[in-house]
PDB file of C-alpha atoms and ligand atoms in Angstrom:
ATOM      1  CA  UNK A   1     208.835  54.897  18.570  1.00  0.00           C
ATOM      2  CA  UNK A   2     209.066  57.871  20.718  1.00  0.00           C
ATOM      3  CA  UNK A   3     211.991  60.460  20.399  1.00  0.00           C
ATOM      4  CA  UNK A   4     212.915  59.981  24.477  1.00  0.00           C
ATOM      5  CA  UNK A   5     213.409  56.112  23.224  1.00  0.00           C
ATOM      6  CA  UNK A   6     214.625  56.909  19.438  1.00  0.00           C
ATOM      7  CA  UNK A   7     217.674  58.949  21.990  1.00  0.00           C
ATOM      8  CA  UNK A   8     217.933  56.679  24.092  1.00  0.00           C
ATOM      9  CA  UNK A   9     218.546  54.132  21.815  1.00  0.00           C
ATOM     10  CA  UNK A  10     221.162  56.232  19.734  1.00  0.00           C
ATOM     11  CA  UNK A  11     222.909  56.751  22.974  1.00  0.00           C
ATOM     12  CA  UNK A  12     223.826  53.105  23.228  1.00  0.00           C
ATOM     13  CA  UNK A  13     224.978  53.102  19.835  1.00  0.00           C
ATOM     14  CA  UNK A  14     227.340  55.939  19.910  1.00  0.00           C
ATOM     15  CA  UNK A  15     228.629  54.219  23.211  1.00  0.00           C
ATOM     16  CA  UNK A  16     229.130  50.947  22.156  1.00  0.00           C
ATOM     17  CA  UNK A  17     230.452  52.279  18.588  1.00  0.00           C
ATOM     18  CA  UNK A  18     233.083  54.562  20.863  1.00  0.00           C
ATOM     19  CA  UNK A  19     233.875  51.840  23.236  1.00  0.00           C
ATOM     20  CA  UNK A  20     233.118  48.434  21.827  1.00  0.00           C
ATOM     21  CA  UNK A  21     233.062  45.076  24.233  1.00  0.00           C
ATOM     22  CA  UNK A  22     235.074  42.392  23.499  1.00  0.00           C
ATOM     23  CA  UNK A  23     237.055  44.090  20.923  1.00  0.00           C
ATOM     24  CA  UNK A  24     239.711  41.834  20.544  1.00  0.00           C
ATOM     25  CA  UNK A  25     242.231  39.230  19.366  1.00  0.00           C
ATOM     26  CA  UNK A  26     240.750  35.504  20.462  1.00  0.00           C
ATOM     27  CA  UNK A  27     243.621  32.885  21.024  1.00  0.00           C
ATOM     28  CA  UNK A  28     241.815  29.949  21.711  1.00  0.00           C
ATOM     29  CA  UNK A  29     238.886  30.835  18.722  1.00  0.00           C
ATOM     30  CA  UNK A  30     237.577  27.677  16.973  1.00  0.00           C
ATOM     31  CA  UNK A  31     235.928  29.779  14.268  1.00  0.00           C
ATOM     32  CA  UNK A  32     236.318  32.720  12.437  1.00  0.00           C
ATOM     33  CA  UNK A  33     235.375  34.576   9.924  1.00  0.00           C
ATOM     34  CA  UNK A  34     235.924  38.258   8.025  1.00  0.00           C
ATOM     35  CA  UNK A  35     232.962  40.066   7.023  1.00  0.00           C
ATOM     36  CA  UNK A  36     232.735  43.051   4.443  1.00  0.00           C
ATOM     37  CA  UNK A  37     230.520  45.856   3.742  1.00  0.00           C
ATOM     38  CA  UNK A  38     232.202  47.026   0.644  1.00  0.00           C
ATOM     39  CA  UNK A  39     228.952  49.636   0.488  1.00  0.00           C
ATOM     40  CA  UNK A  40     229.873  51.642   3.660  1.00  0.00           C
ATOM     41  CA  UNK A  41     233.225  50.239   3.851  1.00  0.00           C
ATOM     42  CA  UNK A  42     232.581  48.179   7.100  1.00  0.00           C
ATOM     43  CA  UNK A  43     235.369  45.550   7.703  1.00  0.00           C
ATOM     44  CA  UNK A  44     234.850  43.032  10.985  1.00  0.00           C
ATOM     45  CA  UNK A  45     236.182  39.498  12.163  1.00  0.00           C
ATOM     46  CA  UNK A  46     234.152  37.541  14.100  1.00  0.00           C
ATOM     47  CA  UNK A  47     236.224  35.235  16.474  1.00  0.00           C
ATOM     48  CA  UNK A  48     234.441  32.662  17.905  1.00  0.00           C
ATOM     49  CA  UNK A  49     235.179  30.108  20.674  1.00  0.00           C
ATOM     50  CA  UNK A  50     233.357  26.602  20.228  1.00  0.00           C
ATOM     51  CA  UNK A  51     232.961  24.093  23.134  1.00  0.00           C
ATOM     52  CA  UNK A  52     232.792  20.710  22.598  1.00  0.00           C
ATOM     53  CA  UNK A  53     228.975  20.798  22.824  1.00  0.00           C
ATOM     54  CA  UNK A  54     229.046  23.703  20.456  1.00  0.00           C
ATOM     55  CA  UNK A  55     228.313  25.997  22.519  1.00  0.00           C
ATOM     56  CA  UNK A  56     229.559  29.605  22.539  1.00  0.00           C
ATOM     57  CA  UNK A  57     232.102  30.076  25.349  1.00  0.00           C
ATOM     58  CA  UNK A  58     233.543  33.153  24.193  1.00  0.00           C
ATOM     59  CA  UNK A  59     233.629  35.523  21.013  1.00  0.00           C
ATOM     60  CA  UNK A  60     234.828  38.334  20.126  1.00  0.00           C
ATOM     61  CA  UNK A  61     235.846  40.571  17.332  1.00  0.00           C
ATOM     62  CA  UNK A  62     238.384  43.125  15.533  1.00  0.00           C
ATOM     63  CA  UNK A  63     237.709  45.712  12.124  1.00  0.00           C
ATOM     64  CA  UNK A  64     236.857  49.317  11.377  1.00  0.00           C
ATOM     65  CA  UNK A  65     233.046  50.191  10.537  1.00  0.00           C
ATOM     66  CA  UNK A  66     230.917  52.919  10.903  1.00  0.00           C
ATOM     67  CA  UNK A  67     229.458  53.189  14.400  1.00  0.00           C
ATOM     68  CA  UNK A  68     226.437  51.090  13.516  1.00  0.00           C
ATOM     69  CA  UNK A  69     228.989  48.026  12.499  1.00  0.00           C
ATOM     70  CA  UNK A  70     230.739  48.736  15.526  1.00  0.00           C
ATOM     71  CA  UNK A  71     227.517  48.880  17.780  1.00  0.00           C
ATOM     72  CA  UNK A  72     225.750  45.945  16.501  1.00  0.00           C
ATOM     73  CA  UNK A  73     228.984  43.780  16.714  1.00  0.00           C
ATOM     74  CA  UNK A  74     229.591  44.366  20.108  1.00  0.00           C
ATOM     75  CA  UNK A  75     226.299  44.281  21.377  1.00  0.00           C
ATOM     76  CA  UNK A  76     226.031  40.837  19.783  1.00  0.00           C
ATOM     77  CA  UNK A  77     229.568  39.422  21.465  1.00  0.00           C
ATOM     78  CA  UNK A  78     227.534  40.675  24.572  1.00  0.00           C
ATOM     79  CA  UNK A  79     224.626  38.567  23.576  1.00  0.00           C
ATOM     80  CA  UNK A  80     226.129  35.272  22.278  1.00  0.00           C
ATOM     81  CA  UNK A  81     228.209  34.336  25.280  1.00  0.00           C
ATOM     82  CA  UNK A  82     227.044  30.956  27.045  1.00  0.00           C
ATOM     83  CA  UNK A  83     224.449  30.777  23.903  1.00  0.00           C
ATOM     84  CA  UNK A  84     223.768  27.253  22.889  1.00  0.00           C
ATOM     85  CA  UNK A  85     224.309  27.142  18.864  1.00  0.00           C
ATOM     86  CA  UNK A  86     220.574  27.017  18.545  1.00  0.00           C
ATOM     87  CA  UNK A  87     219.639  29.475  20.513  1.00  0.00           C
ATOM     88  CA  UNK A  88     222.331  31.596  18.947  1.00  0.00           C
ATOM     89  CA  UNK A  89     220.706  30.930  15.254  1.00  0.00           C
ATOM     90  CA  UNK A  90     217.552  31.719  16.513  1.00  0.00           C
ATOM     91  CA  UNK A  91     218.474  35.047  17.726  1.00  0.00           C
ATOM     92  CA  UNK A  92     220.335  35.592  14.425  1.00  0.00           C
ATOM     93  CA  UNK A  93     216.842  35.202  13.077  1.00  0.00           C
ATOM     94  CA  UNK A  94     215.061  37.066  15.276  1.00  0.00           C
ATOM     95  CA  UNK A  95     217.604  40.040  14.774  1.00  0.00           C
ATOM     96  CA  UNK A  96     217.344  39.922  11.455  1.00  0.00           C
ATOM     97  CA  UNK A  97     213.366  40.086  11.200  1.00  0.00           C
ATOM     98  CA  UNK A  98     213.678  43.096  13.327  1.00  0.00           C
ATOM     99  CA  UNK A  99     216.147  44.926  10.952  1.00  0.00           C
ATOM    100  CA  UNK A 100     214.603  44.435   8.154  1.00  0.00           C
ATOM    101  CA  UNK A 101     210.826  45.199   9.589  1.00  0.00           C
ATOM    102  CA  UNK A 102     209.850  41.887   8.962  1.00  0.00           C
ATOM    103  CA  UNK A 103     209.354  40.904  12.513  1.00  0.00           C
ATOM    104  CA  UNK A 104     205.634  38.822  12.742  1.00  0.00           C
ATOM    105  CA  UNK A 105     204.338  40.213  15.736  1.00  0.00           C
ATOM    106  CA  UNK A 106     205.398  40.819  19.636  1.00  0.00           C
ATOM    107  CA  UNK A 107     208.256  38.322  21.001  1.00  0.00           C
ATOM    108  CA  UNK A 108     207.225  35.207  22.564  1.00  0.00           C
ATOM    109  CA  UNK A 109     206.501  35.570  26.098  1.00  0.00           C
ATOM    110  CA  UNK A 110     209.330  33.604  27.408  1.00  0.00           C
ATOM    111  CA  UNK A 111     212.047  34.631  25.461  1.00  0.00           C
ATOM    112  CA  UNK A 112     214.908  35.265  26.949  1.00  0.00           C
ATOM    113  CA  UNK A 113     215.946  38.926  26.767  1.00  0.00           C
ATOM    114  CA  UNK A 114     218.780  39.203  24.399  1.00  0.00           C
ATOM    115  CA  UNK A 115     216.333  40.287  22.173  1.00  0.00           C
ATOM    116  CA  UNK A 116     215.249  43.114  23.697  1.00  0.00           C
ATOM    117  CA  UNK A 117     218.984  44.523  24.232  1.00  0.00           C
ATOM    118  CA  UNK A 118     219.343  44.492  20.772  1.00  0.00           C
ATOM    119  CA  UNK A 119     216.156  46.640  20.343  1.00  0.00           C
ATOM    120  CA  UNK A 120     218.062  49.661  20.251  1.00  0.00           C
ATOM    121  CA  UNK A 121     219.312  48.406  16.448  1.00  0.00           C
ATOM    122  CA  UNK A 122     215.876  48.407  15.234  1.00  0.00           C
ATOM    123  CA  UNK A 123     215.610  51.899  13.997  1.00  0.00           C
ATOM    124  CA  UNK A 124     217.470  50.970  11.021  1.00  0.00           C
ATOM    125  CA  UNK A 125     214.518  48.565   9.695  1.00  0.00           C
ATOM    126  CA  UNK A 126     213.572  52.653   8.388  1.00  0.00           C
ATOM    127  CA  UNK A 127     217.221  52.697   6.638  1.00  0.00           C
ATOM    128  CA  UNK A 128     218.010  50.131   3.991  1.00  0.00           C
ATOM    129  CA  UNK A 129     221.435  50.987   3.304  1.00  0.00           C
ATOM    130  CA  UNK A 130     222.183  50.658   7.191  1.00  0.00           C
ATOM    131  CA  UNK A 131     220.736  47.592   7.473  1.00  0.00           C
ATOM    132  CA  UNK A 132     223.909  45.955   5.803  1.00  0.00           C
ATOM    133  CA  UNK A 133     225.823  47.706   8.612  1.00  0.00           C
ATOM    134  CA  UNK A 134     224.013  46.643  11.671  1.00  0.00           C
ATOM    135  CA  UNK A 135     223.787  42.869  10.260  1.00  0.00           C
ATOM    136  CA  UNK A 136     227.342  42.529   8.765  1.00  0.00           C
ATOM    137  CA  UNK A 137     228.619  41.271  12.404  1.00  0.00           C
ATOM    138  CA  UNK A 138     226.249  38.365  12.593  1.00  0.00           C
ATOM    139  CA  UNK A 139     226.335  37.684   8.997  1.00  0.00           C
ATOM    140  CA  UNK A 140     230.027  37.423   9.693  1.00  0.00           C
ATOM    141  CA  UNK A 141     229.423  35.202  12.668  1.00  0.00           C
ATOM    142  CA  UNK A 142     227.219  32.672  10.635  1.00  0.00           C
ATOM    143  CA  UNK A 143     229.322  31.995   8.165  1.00  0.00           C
ATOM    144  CA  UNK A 144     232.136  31.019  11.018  1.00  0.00           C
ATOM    145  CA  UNK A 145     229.373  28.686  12.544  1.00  0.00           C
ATOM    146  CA  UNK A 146     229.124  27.405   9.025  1.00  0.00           C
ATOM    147  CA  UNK A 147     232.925  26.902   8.551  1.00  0.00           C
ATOM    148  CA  UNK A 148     232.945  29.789   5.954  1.00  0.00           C
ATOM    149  CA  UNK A 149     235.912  32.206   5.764  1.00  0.00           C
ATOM    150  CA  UNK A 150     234.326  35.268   4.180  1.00  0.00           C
ATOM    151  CA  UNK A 151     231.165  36.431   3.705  1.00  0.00           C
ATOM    152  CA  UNK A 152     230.189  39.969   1.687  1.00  0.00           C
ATOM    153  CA  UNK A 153     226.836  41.686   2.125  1.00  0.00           C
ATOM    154  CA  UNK A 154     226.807  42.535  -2.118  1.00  0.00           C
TER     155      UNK A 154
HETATM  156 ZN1   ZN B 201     228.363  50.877   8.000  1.00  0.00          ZN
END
């Protein structure tokens, strides 16, 4: 990675850690779940708003974290909107490879580019104890797809 994108990257964090989207109450959420980080004390809940065909017509979400937490939760509100719930566990998938530095390989060409926005996460695949904090979010937002209440990344 090169240091003008390693910046660049850190520059959307520290924005979207300062000023998080969709950082909110959701009336009409179908799902929901809390998610703790008891290891850097990251606290979220992931509100999510199921249509009849399962897809996700809105979601948002409400906690304290450290900016990573923060980050990663609102970039992935940003990403999951309109998101069929396939599409949304593959990209769960996907995001997860990439964090952990287990990704196999390029992207398919073809894939849509939610993916990519979420690139600027990936530096913490070199940071094991931050990985917990960039995937608590959509750990968080699984288990509400699953019906779960609470989910804890120890
Ligand atoms: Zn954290």
């Amino acid at each position: 990675m090169s240091n003008e994108l390693r910046e660049l990257y850190q520059e959307v964090i520290l924005d979207h850690g300062r000023t998080p989207r969709n950082f909110r109450d959701l009336e009409k959420a179908t799902a929901q779940a809390f998610g703790n980080n008891p290891l850097c004390g990251d606290q979220l809940t992931v509100y999510l708003a199921l249509g009849a065909d399962r897809k996700v017509e809105d979601v948002t979400f409400k906690g304290n974290g450290c900016a990573i937490s923060v980050a990663s939760a609102s970039l992935m509100t940003e990403a999951l909107k309109g998101k069929s719930e396939g599409d949304v566990r593959a990209l769960y998938k996907a995001f997860h490879a990439m964090c952990t530095g287990e990704e196999t390989g390029p992207a398919p060409e073809g894939e849509d580019d939610a993916l990519e926005k979420l690139r600027v996460l990936s530096g913490v695949a070199e940071y094991p104890t931050r990985v917990k904090c960039a995937t608590l979010a959509w750990h968080t937002m699984a288990a509400a797809l699953d019906g779960e209440q609470e989910v804890t990344t120890e």
